[in-house]
Amino acid sequence: MQTTFGFIGTGNMGGALVRALSKKIPPSDIYLSNRTREKAEALAKETGVLVADNNESIAASCGYIVLGVKPQMMEEALAPLRPILAARKDAFVLVTMAAALSCRTIQTYAGGDYPVIRMMPNTPVGVGEGVIMYCYTENARSFVPYFAESFSAAGLVDEISEEFIDAGCVITGCAPAYADMFMEGMIEGARAIGFPEEKIVPYVEQMLLGSAKLAIKTGEDPAALRVKVCSPGGSTIEGVKKLQELDFCGTIKEAAVASYKRTLEMKGK
């Protein structure tokens, strides 16, 4: 079984995955192809991986063919690769990270009942603190252990049923943007109360990182952790009361539902 990874498309998410992958397997086992070759070359220079001649060379030789292609472009991208994949005599697996496209859809676009691993990563994988959810077709089972181990430097790599992947995309893929907005608000709040400008961003970032790590380490419910910070009559509880008055949690919930609805629309449901 080939253990080389070939990336067709190296956008922001593909680049984050390459950075994580290059920490676990030899960079010489990773190949990049991108419509803008300069972008692939820049990433290769940063990580030590190799640039492939084109998509076809990756499709013809790599064991793990990672499709870093936008959902709406996937069918077009796979069309010219069909005869190349059909001609292969060795084992390979298609690895997709395209939202809203099922394993079966990828097989249809590729023109065969090929092994498929469907993964949904989020942007923090590039710094080793992300989440990669994945599912796979039955004929891809033998590829999964090496896949999971190879991407382990990305953060949490976890198998999930395909029926839950769309919802999971909201929780892990969309939510970092919500967290970024929370940090934006805290930064503006810090400015409003006159905190030193040069200290605002690092303080806010570490606060959010530490809060997440505390929840992970203690295993406590976030609501219980919140109560522990709120002394009766203190300053924290006043801010929490304002957030409750503005339905902060309800707003986040509605944002998640809105993202999920859009995901289903992209699937045509």
Tab-separated table of N, CA and C in Angstrom, residues 83-162:
chain	number	residue	atom	x	y	z
A	83	PRO	N	-10.056	8.468	-16.129
A	83	PRO	CA	-9.319	7.397	-16.809
A	83	PRO	C	-8.018	7.031	-16.108
A	84	ILE	N	-7.406	7.992	-15.429
A	84	ILE	CA	-6.153	7.734	-14.717
A	84	ILE	C	-6.415	6.826	-13.527
A	85	LEU	N	-7.458	7.136	-12.765
A	85	LEU	CA	-7.817	6.308	-11.609
A	85	LEU	C	-8.236	4.913	-12.058
A	86	ALA	N	-8.991	4.841	-13.148
A	86	ALA	CA	-9.471	3.550	-13.646
A	86	ALA	C	-8.326	2.660	-14.105
A	87	ALA	N	-7.229	3.271	-14.540
A	87	ALA	CA	-6.100	2.492	-15.057
A	87	ALA	C	-5.161	1.991	-13.964
A	88	ARG	N	-5.329	2.478	-12.754
A	88	ARG	CA	-4.412	2.086	-11.677
A	88	ARG	C	-4.641	0.641	-11.255
A	89	LYS	N	-3.532	-0.067	-11.009
A	89	LYS	CA	-3.598	-1.457	-10.568
A	89	LYS	C	-3.294	-1.597	-9.080
A	90	ASP	N	-2.744	-0.530	-8.485
A	90	ASP	CA	-2.393	-0.582	-7.067
A	90	ASP	C	-3.502	0.043	-6.228
A	91	ALA	N	-3.404	-0.126	-4.926
A	91	ALA	CA	-4.424	0.376	-4.007
A	91	ALA	C	-4.227	1.868	-3.742
A	92	PHE	N	-5.331	2.597	-3.685
A	92	PHE	CA	-5.303	4.017	-3.359
A	92	PHE	C	-6.641	4.392	-2.728
A	93	VAL	N	-6.655	5.550	-2.079
A	93	VAL	CA	-7.883	6.033	-1.452
A	93	VAL	C	-8.052	7.513	-1.766
A	94	LEU	N	-9.270	7.915	-2.027
A	94	LEU	CA	-9.588	9.324	-2.229
A	94	LEU	C	-9.953	9.925	-0.881
A	95	VAL	N	-9.324	11.022	-0.532
A	95	VAL	CA	-9.583	11.689	0.741
A	95	VAL	C	-10.212	13.045	0.428
A	96	THR	N	-11.447	13.229	0.833
A	96	THR	CA	-12.157	14.473	0.532
A	96	THR	C	-12.386	15.295	1.788
A	97	MET	N	-12.317	16.612	1.630
A	97	MET	CA	-12.651	17.514	2.730
A	97	MET	C	-13.718	18.501	2.287
A	98	ALA	N	-14.446	18.141	1.230
A	98	ALA	CA	-15.462	19.035	0.665
A	98	ALA	C	-16.755	18.942	1.458
A	99	ALA	N	-17.208	20.061	1.979
A	99	ALA	CA	-18.449	20.094	2.744
A	99	ALA	C	-19.619	19.692	1.855
A	100	ALA	N	-20.549	18.972	2.428
A	100	ALA	CA	-21.828	18.632	1.806
A	100	ALA	C	-21.747	17.577	0.713
A	101	LEU	N	-20.561	17.048	0.431
A	101	LEU	CA	-20.441	15.994	-0.573
A	101	LEU	C	-20.159	14.661	0.128
A	102	SER	N	-21.075	13.721	-0.019
A	102	SER	CA	-20.951	12.431	0.654
A	102	SER	C	-19.864	11.579	-0.001
A	103	CYS	N	-19.494	10.516	0.695
A	103	CYS	CA	-18.541	9.560	0.133
A	103	CYS	C	-19.062	9.014	-1.197
A	104	ARG	N	-20.356	8.708	-1.241
A	104	ARG	CA	-20.938	8.154	-2.451
A	104	ARG	C	-20.880	9.154	-3.601
A	105	THR	N	-21.081	10.423	-3.309
A	105	THR	CA	-20.999	11.456	-4.351
A	105	THR	C	-19.593	11.544	-4.916
A	106	ILE	N	-18.598	11.456	-4.057
A	106	ILE	CA	-17.208	11.478	-4.516
A	106	ILE	C	-16.937	10.292	-5.432
A	107	GLN	N	-17.437	9.112	-5.073
A	107	GLN	CA	-17.261	7.935	-5.926
A	107	GLN	C	-17.913	8.151	-7.292
A	108	THR	N	-19.092	8.745	-7.277
A	108	THR	CA	-19.795	9.017	-8.538
A	108	THR	C	-18.995	9.973	-9.409
A	109	TYR	N	-18.506	11.055	-8.821
A	109	TYR	CA	-17.714	12.029	-9.573
A	109	TYR	C	-16.417	11.411	-10.100
A	110	ALA	N	-15.837	10.491	-9.304
A	110	ALA	CA	-14.568	9.871	-9.695
A	110	ALA	C	-14.759	8.742	-10.694
A	111	GLY	N	-15.995	8.275	-10.837
A	111	GLY	CA	-16.290	7.259	-11.845
A	111	GLY	C	-16.032	5.831	-11.433
A	112	GLY	N	-16.004	5.558	-10.127
A	112	GLY	CA	-15.776	4.180	-9.694
A	112	GLY	C	-16.058	3.996	-8.219
A	113	ASP	N	-16.185	2.754	-7.808
A	113	ASP	CA	-16.456	2.423	-6.411
A	113	ASP	C	-15.143	2.404	-5.627
A	114	TYR	N	-14.445	3.512	-5.647
A	114	TYR	CA	-13.126	3.593	-5.031
A	114	TYR	C	-13.235	3.810	-3.523
A	115	PRO	N	-12.210	3.397	-2.777
A	115	PRO	CA	-12.198	3.692	-1.343
A	115	PRO	C	-12.192	5.204	-1.122
A	116	VAL	N	-12.986	5.658	-0.179
A	116	VAL	CA	-13.069	7.091	0.114
A	116	VAL	C	-13.018	7.308	1.623
A	117	ILE	N	-12.177	8.234	2.046
A	117	ILE	CA	-12.205	8.742	3.416
A	117	ILE	C	-12.699	10.178	3.329
A	118	ARG	N	-13.767	10.468	4.044
A	118	ARG	CA	-14.291	11.824	4.080
A	118	ARG	C	-13.894	12.449	5.400
A	119	MET	N	-13.121	13.518	5.336
A	119	MET	CA	-12.710	14.179	6.574
A	119	MET	C	-13.152	15.633	6.554
A	120	MET	N	-13.434	16.153	7.717
A	120	MET	CA	-13.804	17.557	7.859
A	120	MET	C	-12.898	18.168	8.932
A	121	PRO	N	-11.851	18.865	8.499
A	121	PRO	CA	-10.943	19.518	9.445
A	121	PRO	C	-11.363	20.963	9.702
A	122	ASN	N	-10.788	21.563	10.727
A	122	ASN	CA	-10.993	23.001	10.929
A	122	ASN	C	-9.652	23.708	10.903
A	123	THR	N	-9.659	25.024	10.810
A	123	THR	CA	-8.420	25.763	10.593
A	123	THR	C	-7.375	25.608	11.700
A	124	PRO	N	-7.742	25.385	12.978
A	124	PRO	CA	-6.697	25.222	13.994
A	124	PRO	C	-5.824	23.978	13.824
A	125	VAL	N	-6.131	23.106	12.849
A	125	VAL	CA	-5.251	21.947	12.631
A	125	VAL	C	-3.844	22.411	12.272
A	126	GLY	N	-3.738	23.603	11.679
A	126	GLY	CA	-2.435	24.106	11.277
A	126	GLY	C	-1.497	24.384	12.432
A	127	VAL	N	-2.047	24.540	13.645
A	127	VAL	CA	-1.219	24.778	14.836
A	127	VAL	C	-1.334	23.624	15.824
A	128	GLY	N	-1.853	22.493	15.346
A	128	GLY	CA	-1.908	21.297	16.185
A	128	GLY	C	-2.999	21.273	17.222
A	129	GLU	N	-3.986	22.164	17.114
A	129	GLU	CA	-5.058	22.238	18.100
A	129	GLU	C	-6.430	22.144	17.426
A	130	GLY	N	-6.488	21.468	16.296
A	130	GLY	CA	-7.737	21.389	15.551
A	130	GLY	C	-8.505	20.110	15.783
A	131	VAL	N	-9.520	19.941	14.976
A	131	VAL	CA	-10.347	18.730	14.996
A	131	VAL	C	-10.457	18.223	13.563
A	132	ILE	N	-10.233	16.933	13.387
A	132	ILE	CA	-10.502	16.273	12.112
A	132	ILE	C	-11.509	15.172	12.381
A	133	MET	N	-12.737	15.376	11.924
A	133	MET	CA	-13.731	14.295	11.948
A	133	MET	C	-13.567	13.508	10.659
A	134	TYR	N	-13.837	12.219	10.718
A	134	TYR	CA	-13.755	11.462	9.477
A	134	TYR	C	-14.694	10.261	9.497
A	135	CYS	N	-15.100	9.870	8.307
A	135	CYS	CA	-15.826	8.628	8.099
A	135	CYS	C	-15.255	8.021	6.821
A	136	TYR	N	-15.709	6.841	6.453
A	136	TYR	CA	-15.097	6.192	5.295
A	136	TYR	C	-16.005	5.100	4.747
A	137	THR	N	-15.771	4.775	3.504
A	137	THR	CA	-16.473	3.645	2.898
A	137	THR	C	-15.843	2.358	3.412
A	138	GLU	N	-16.577	1.294	3.385
A	138	GLU	CA	-16.085	0.033	3.937
A	138	GLU	C	-14.795	-0.422	3.262
A	139	ASN	N	-14.692	-0.187	1.966
A	139	ASN	CA	-13.482	-0.644	1.264
A	139	ASN	C	-12.263	0.241	1.534
A	140	ALA	N	-12.446	1.284	2.351
A	140	ALA	CA	-11.320	2.136	2.736
A	140	ALA	C	-10.784	1.799	4.122
A	141	ARG	N	-11.359	0.812	4.765
A	141	ARG	CA	-11.026	0.509	6.162
A	141	ARG	C	-9.525	0.306	6.375
A	142	SER	N	-8.862	-0.382	5.469
A	142	SER	CA	-7.437	-0.678	5.664
A	142	SER	C	-6.567	0.578	5.595
A	143	PHE	N	-7.081	1.645	4.989
A	143	PHE	CA	-6.324	2.891	4.879
A	143	PHE	C	-6.442	3.767	6.123
A	144	VAL	N	-7.431	3.497	6.961
A	144	VAL	CA	-7.770	4.415	8.049
A	144	VAL	C	-6.696	4.529	9.128
A	145	PRO	N	-6.116	3.429	9.625
A	145	PRO	CA	-5.137	3.578	10.710
A	145	PRO	C	-3.966	4.493	10.355
A	146	TYR	N	-3.409	4.325	9.171
A	146	TYR	CA	-2.277	5.172	8.776
A	146	TYR	C	-2.733	6.607	8.560
A	147	PHE	N	-3.918	6.781	8.005
A	147	PHE	CA	-4.487	8.113	7.823
A	147	PHE	C	-4.600	8.830	9.165
A	148	ALA	N	-5.214	8.171	10.152
A	148	ALA	CA	-5.440	8.792	11.458
A	148	ALA	C	-4.124	9.098	12.166
A	149	GLU	N	-3.183	8.183	12.104
A	149	GLU	CA	-1.896	8.397	12.751
A	149	GLU	C	-1.122	9.527	12.064
A	150	SER	N	-1.186	9.586	10.747
A	150	SER	CA	-0.439	10.591	9.998
A	150	SER	C	-0.910	12.008	10.316
A	151	PHE	N	-2.208	12.162	10.577
A	151	PHE	CA	-2.756	13.488	10.849
A	151	PHE	C	-2.867	13.781	12.341
A	152	SER	N	-2.305	12.930	13.193
A	152	SER	CA	-2.485	13.092	14.638
A	152	SER	C	-1.860	14.384	15.169
A	153	ALA	N	-0.879	14.934	14.463
A	153	ALA	CA	-0.280	16.197	14.912
A	153	ALA	C	-1.225	17.374	14.716
A	154	ALA	N	-2.350	17.139	14.043
A	154	ALA	CA	-3.313	18.219	13.796
A	154	ALA	C	-4.174	18.523	15.008
A	155	GLY	N	-4.256	17.579	15.941
A	155	GLY	CA	-5.121	17.748	17.110
A	155	GLY	C	-5.955	16.508	17.332
A	156	LEU	N	-7.248	16.676	17.555
A	156	LEU	CA	-8.159	15.557	17.754
A	156	LEU	C	-8.558	14.983	16.399
A	157	VAL	N	-8.273	13.705	16.187
A	157	VAL	CA	-8.667	12.997	14.963
A	157	VAL	C	-9.651	11.923	15.390
A	158	ASP	N	-10.906	12.055	14.963
A	158	ASP	CA	-11.960	11.226	15.539
A	158	ASP	C	-12.929	10.719	14.477
A	159	GLU	N	-13.224	9.439	14.540
A	159	GLU	CA	-14.188	8.838	13.617
A	159	GLU	C	-15.612	9.166	14.044
A	160	ILE	N	-16.463	9.430	13.065
A	160	ILE	CA	-17.862	9.730	13.337
A	160	ILE	C	-18.701	9.194	12.196
A	161	SER	N	-19.932	8.838	12.477
A	161	SER	CA	-20.828	8.361	11.436
A	161	SER	C	-21.077	9.475	10.426
A	162	GLU	N	-21.169	9.119	9.159
A	162	GLU	CA	-21.347	10.138	8.127
A	162	GLU	C	-22.636	10.936	8.328
